Amino acid sequence: MRRTGAGILLIGAIIGGVVGFVLDTMLTAMGRATFTPAASLPTILALVGAVIVILAVPVFRATRGRSERRIDPFRALRVAMLAKASSLVGAAAFGFGVGLLAFLLSRPATPSLGSMGSIIATVVCAVVLVVAGLVAEQLCTLRKDDDDDTPGNTPAGPVGI
């Protein structure tokens, strides 16, 4: 598994931004109110980020030899994949919030502070989720062994024996 790169996070943020802007444009064109995220969304994003880091800490301790308790490798993989998915969802939520914010700020009328506050909180907590996902993914990586790059080593054993 490769680590989450900046490129895929940027693509997720751009797609989320386009979706947020287009959604608000369509709602306004139909004569409806613009989309405002629920007040619980930023809280949920931040809590998910905290839970992911908490789940990754035992994996980090076990891989670095700081804990006597062994971790199931499948559990470590699940935590790593959850961390990767969380960073992608956080990037998309960040883009979505920025798209909503861009639409509101591009209107001639000044938006209300209540709707702007919820969107800004969503953007900030989405960044927290991205960072937490990347940190948890880093915590779930294994250290490189000294013999990983030894020439002649193959999965079947050393060559020439």
PDB file of C-alpha atoms in Angstrom, residues 23-156:
ATOM      1  CA  LEU A  23     -25.091  22.375  -5.869  1.00  0.00           C
ATOM      2  CA  ASP A  24     -25.579  25.888  -4.525  1.00  0.00           C
ATOM      3  CA  THR A  25     -25.945  27.239  -8.061  1.00  0.00           C
ATOM      4  CA  MET A  26     -28.653  24.702  -8.857  1.00  0.00           C
ATOM      5  CA  LEU A  27     -30.497  25.307  -5.592  1.00  0.00           C
ATOM      6  CA  THR A  28     -30.475  29.061  -6.177  1.00  0.00           C
ATOM      7  CA  ALA A  29     -31.595  28.633  -9.805  1.00  0.00           C
ATOM      8  CA  MET A  30     -34.567  26.591  -8.582  1.00  0.00           C
ATOM      9  CA  GLY A  31     -35.467  29.337  -6.103  1.00  0.00           C
ATOM     10  CA  ARG A  32     -34.496  27.393  -3.008  1.00  0.00           C
ATOM     11  CA  ALA A  33     -32.220  28.324  -0.128  1.00  0.00           C
ATOM     12  CA  THR A  34     -28.519  27.589  -0.444  1.00  0.00           C
ATOM     13  CA  PHE A  35     -27.118  24.495   1.210  1.00  0.00           C
ATOM     14  CA  THR A  36     -25.825  24.987   4.731  1.00  0.00           C
ATOM     15  CA  PRO A  37     -24.136  22.048   6.473  1.00  0.00           C
ATOM     16  CA  ALA A  38     -25.644  20.934   9.753  1.00  0.00           C
ATOM     17  CA  ALA A  39     -23.942  22.181  12.876  1.00  0.00           C
ATOM     18  CA  SER A  40     -23.043  18.616  13.813  1.00  0.00           C
ATOM     19  CA  LEU A  41     -20.966  17.999  10.662  1.00  0.00           C
ATOM     20  CA  PRO A  42     -17.814  19.806  11.871  1.00  0.00           C
ATOM     21  CA  THR A  43     -18.050  18.022  15.209  1.00  0.00           C
ATOM     22  CA  ILE A  44     -18.358  14.632  13.532  1.00  0.00           C
ATOM     23  CA  LEU A  45     -15.404  15.329  11.230  1.00  0.00           C
ATOM     24  CA  ALA A  46     -13.196  16.293  14.183  1.00  0.00           C
ATOM     25  CA  LEU A  47     -14.320  13.296  16.266  1.00  0.00           C
ATOM     26  CA  VAL A  48     -13.626  10.869  13.427  1.00  0.00           C
ATOM     27  CA  GLY A  49     -10.140  12.358  13.120  1.00  0.00           C
ATOM     28  CA  ALA A  50      -9.507  11.883  16.833  1.00  0.00           C
ATOM     29  CA  VAL A  51     -10.776   8.287  16.781  1.00  0.00           C
ATOM     30  CA  ILE A  52      -8.546   7.407  13.834  1.00  0.00           C
ATOM     31  CA  VAL A  53      -5.432   8.675  15.602  1.00  0.00           C
ATOM     32  CA  ILE A  54      -6.449   6.841  18.785  1.00  0.00           C
ATOM     33  CA  LEU A  55      -6.838   3.606  16.785  1.00  0.00           C
ATOM     34  CA  ALA A  56      -3.435   4.088  15.140  1.00  0.00           C
ATOM     35  CA  VAL A  57      -1.437   4.640  18.350  1.00  0.00           C
ATOM     36  CA  PRO A  58      -1.462   0.940  19.463  1.00  0.00           C
ATOM     37  CA  VAL A  59      -0.315  -0.067  15.980  1.00  0.00           C
ATOM     38  CA  PHE A  60       2.539   2.438  16.217  1.00  0.00           C
ATOM     39  CA  ARG A  61       3.566   1.173  19.648  1.00  0.00           C
ATOM     40  CA  ALA A  62       3.504  -2.459  18.527  1.00  0.00           C
ATOM     41  CA  THR A  63       5.549  -1.830  15.376  1.00  0.00           C
ATOM     42  CA  ARG A  64       8.183   0.179  17.243  1.00  0.00           C
ATOM     43  CA  GLY A  65       8.568  -2.374  20.042  1.00  0.00           C
ATOM     44  CA  ARG A  66       7.227  -0.058  22.727  1.00  0.00           C
ATOM     45  CA  SER A  67       4.425  -2.418  23.681  1.00  0.00           C
ATOM     46  CA  GLU A  68       4.413  -6.059  24.739  1.00  0.00           C
ATOM     47  CA  ARG A  69       1.004  -6.578  23.158  1.00  0.00           C
ATOM     48  CA  ARG A  70       0.954  -7.900  19.603  1.00  0.00           C
ATOM     49  CA  ILE A  71      -1.343  -6.334  17.033  1.00  0.00           C
ATOM     50  CA  ASP A  72      -3.184  -8.376  14.447  1.00  0.00           C
ATOM     51  CA  PRO A  73      -1.773  -7.411  11.029  1.00  0.00           C
ATOM     52  CA  PHE A  74      -5.265  -7.321   9.567  1.00  0.00           C
ATOM     53  CA  ARG A  75      -6.317  -4.844  12.237  1.00  0.00           C
ATOM     54  CA  ALA A  76      -3.307  -2.680  11.401  1.00  0.00           C
ATOM     55  CA  LEU A  77      -4.231  -2.817   7.721  1.00  0.00           C
ATOM     56  CA  ARG A  78      -7.828  -1.863   8.486  1.00  0.00           C
ATOM     57  CA  VAL A  79      -6.694   1.109  10.549  1.00  0.00           C
ATOM     58  CA  ALA A  80      -4.317   2.185   7.773  1.00  0.00           C
ATOM     59  CA  MET A  81      -7.065   1.925   5.154  1.00  0.00           C
ATOM     60  CA  LEU A  82      -9.469   3.820   7.412  1.00  0.00           C
ATOM     61  CA  ALA A  83      -6.842   6.533   7.790  1.00  0.00           C
ATOM     62  CA  LYS A  84      -6.387   6.720   4.032  1.00  0.00           C
ATOM     63  CA  ALA A  85     -10.133   6.886   3.434  1.00  0.00           C
ATOM     64  CA  SER A  86     -10.517   9.552   6.096  1.00  0.00           C
ATOM     65  CA  SER A  87      -7.918  11.786   4.514  1.00  0.00           C
ATOM     66  CA  LEU A  88      -9.693  11.449   1.162  1.00  0.00           C
ATOM     67  CA  VAL A  89     -13.114  12.189   2.675  1.00  0.00           C
ATOM     68  CA  GLY A  90     -11.632  15.122   4.562  1.00  0.00           C
ATOM     69  CA  ALA A  91     -10.177  16.528   1.330  1.00  0.00           C
ATOM     70  CA  ALA A  92     -13.538  16.175  -0.427  1.00  0.00           C
ATOM     71  CA  ALA A  93     -15.353  17.805   2.518  1.00  0.00           C
ATOM     72  CA  PHE A  94     -12.793  20.624   2.474  1.00  0.00           C
ATOM     73  CA  GLY A  95     -13.405  21.193  -1.229  1.00  0.00           C
ATOM     74  CA  PHE A  96     -17.170  21.000  -0.759  1.00  0.00           C
ATOM     75  CA  GLY A  97     -17.043  23.616   1.978  1.00  0.00           C
ATOM     76  CA  VAL A  98     -14.775  25.873  -0.066  1.00  0.00           C
ATOM     77  CA  GLY A  99     -17.186  25.517  -3.022  1.00  0.00           C
ATOM     78  CA  LEU A 100     -20.132  26.519  -0.832  1.00  0.00           C
ATOM     79  CA  LEU A 101     -18.136  29.413   0.572  1.00  0.00           C
ATOM     80  CA  ALA A 102     -17.049  30.555  -2.894  1.00  0.00           C
ATOM     81  CA  PHE A 103     -20.650  30.580  -4.060  1.00  0.00           C
ATOM     82  CA  LEU A 104     -21.813  32.594  -1.061  1.00  0.00           C
ATOM     83  CA  LEU A 105     -19.004  35.120  -1.398  1.00  0.00           C
ATOM     84  CA  SER A 106     -19.601  35.520  -5.138  1.00  0.00           C
ATOM     85  CA  ARG A 107     -23.194  36.729  -4.601  1.00  0.00           C
ATOM     86  CA  PRO A 108     -23.966  40.449  -4.541  1.00  0.00           C
ATOM     87  CA  ALA A 109     -25.862  40.123  -1.245  1.00  0.00           C
ATOM     88  CA  THR A 110     -23.956  39.666   1.997  1.00  0.00           C
ATOM     89  CA  PRO A 111     -24.586  36.169   3.438  1.00  0.00           C
ATOM     90  CA  SER A 112     -25.678  35.716   7.028  1.00  0.00           C
ATOM     91  CA  LEU A 113     -23.036  34.991   9.607  1.00  0.00           C
ATOM     92  CA  GLY A 114     -24.812  31.819  10.757  1.00  0.00           C
ATOM     93  CA  SER A 115     -24.535  30.071   7.399  1.00  0.00           C
ATOM     94  CA  MET A 116     -20.967  31.273   6.894  1.00  0.00           C
ATOM     95  CA  GLY A 117     -19.949  30.104  10.376  1.00  0.00           C
ATOM     96  CA  SER A 118     -21.161  26.567   9.773  1.00  0.00           C
ATOM     97  CA  ILE A 119     -19.385  26.380   6.429  1.00  0.00           C
ATOM     98  CA  ILE A 120     -16.130  27.777   7.831  1.00  0.00           C
ATOM     99  CA  ALA A 121     -16.278  25.320  10.742  1.00  0.00           C
ATOM    100  CA  THR A 122     -16.799  22.485   8.247  1.00  0.00           C
ATOM    101  CA  VAL A 123     -13.770  23.582   6.228  1.00  0.00           C
ATOM    102  CA  VAL A 124     -11.571  23.815   9.341  1.00  0.00           C
ATOM    103  CA  CYS A 125     -12.689  20.434  10.690  1.00  0.00           C
ATOM    104  CA  ALA A 126     -12.221  18.855   7.254  1.00  0.00           C
ATOM    105  CA  VAL A 127      -8.593  20.004   7.376  1.00  0.00           C
ATOM    106  CA  VAL A 128      -8.339  18.451  10.856  1.00  0.00           C
ATOM    107  CA  LEU A 129      -9.660  15.174   9.420  1.00  0.00           C
ATOM    108  CA  VAL A 130      -7.129  15.232   6.565  1.00  0.00           C
ATOM    109  CA  VAL A 131      -4.258  15.854   8.961  1.00  0.00           C
ATOM    110  CA  ALA A 132      -5.489  13.181  11.381  1.00  0.00           C
ATOM    111  CA  GLY A 133      -5.821  10.678   8.540  1.00  0.00           C
ATOM    112  CA  LEU A 134      -2.313  11.392   7.294  1.00  0.00           C
ATOM    113  CA  VAL A 135      -0.868  11.175  10.809  1.00  0.00           C
ATOM    114  CA  ALA A 136      -2.659   7.882  11.486  1.00  0.00           C
ATOM    115  CA  GLU A 137      -1.451   6.520   8.160  1.00  0.00           C
ATOM    116  CA  GLN A 138       2.101   7.466   9.119  1.00  0.00           C
ATOM    117  CA  LEU A 139       1.677   5.770  12.503  1.00  0.00           C
ATOM    118  CA  CYS A 140       0.620   2.544  10.785  1.00  0.00           C
ATOM    119  CA  THR A 141       3.686   2.258   8.559  1.00  0.00           C
ATOM    120  CA  LEU A 142       6.435  -0.220   9.304  1.00  0.00           C
ATOM    121  CA  ARG A 143      10.022   0.799   9.710  1.00  0.00           C
ATOM    122  CA  LYS A 144      12.287  -0.239   6.890  1.00  0.00           C
ATOM    123  CA  ASP A 145      14.428  -3.279   7.771  1.00  0.00           C
ATOM    124  CA  ASP A 146      18.176  -3.159   7.312  1.00  0.00           C
ATOM    125  CA  ASP A 147      18.096  -6.083   4.906  1.00  0.00           C
ATOM    126  CA  ASP A 148      15.276  -4.782   2.678  1.00  0.00           C
ATOM    127  CA  ASP A 149      17.671  -3.403   0.063  1.00  0.00           C
ATOM    128  CA  THR A 150      20.346  -6.081   0.273  1.00  0.00           C
ATOM    129  CA  PRO A 151      21.239  -7.172  -3.282  1.00  0.00           C
ATOM    130  CA  GLY A 152      20.576 -10.819  -3.982  1.00  0.00           C
ATOM    131  CA  ASN A 153      17.754 -11.222  -1.495  1.00  0.00           C
ATOM    132  CA  THR A 154      14.680 -12.760  -3.050  1.00  0.00           C
ATOM    133  CA  PRO A 155      11.427 -13.956  -1.517  1.00  0.00           C
ATOM    134  CA  ALA A 156      12.705 -17.551  -1.851  1.00  0.00           C
TER     135      ALA A 156
END
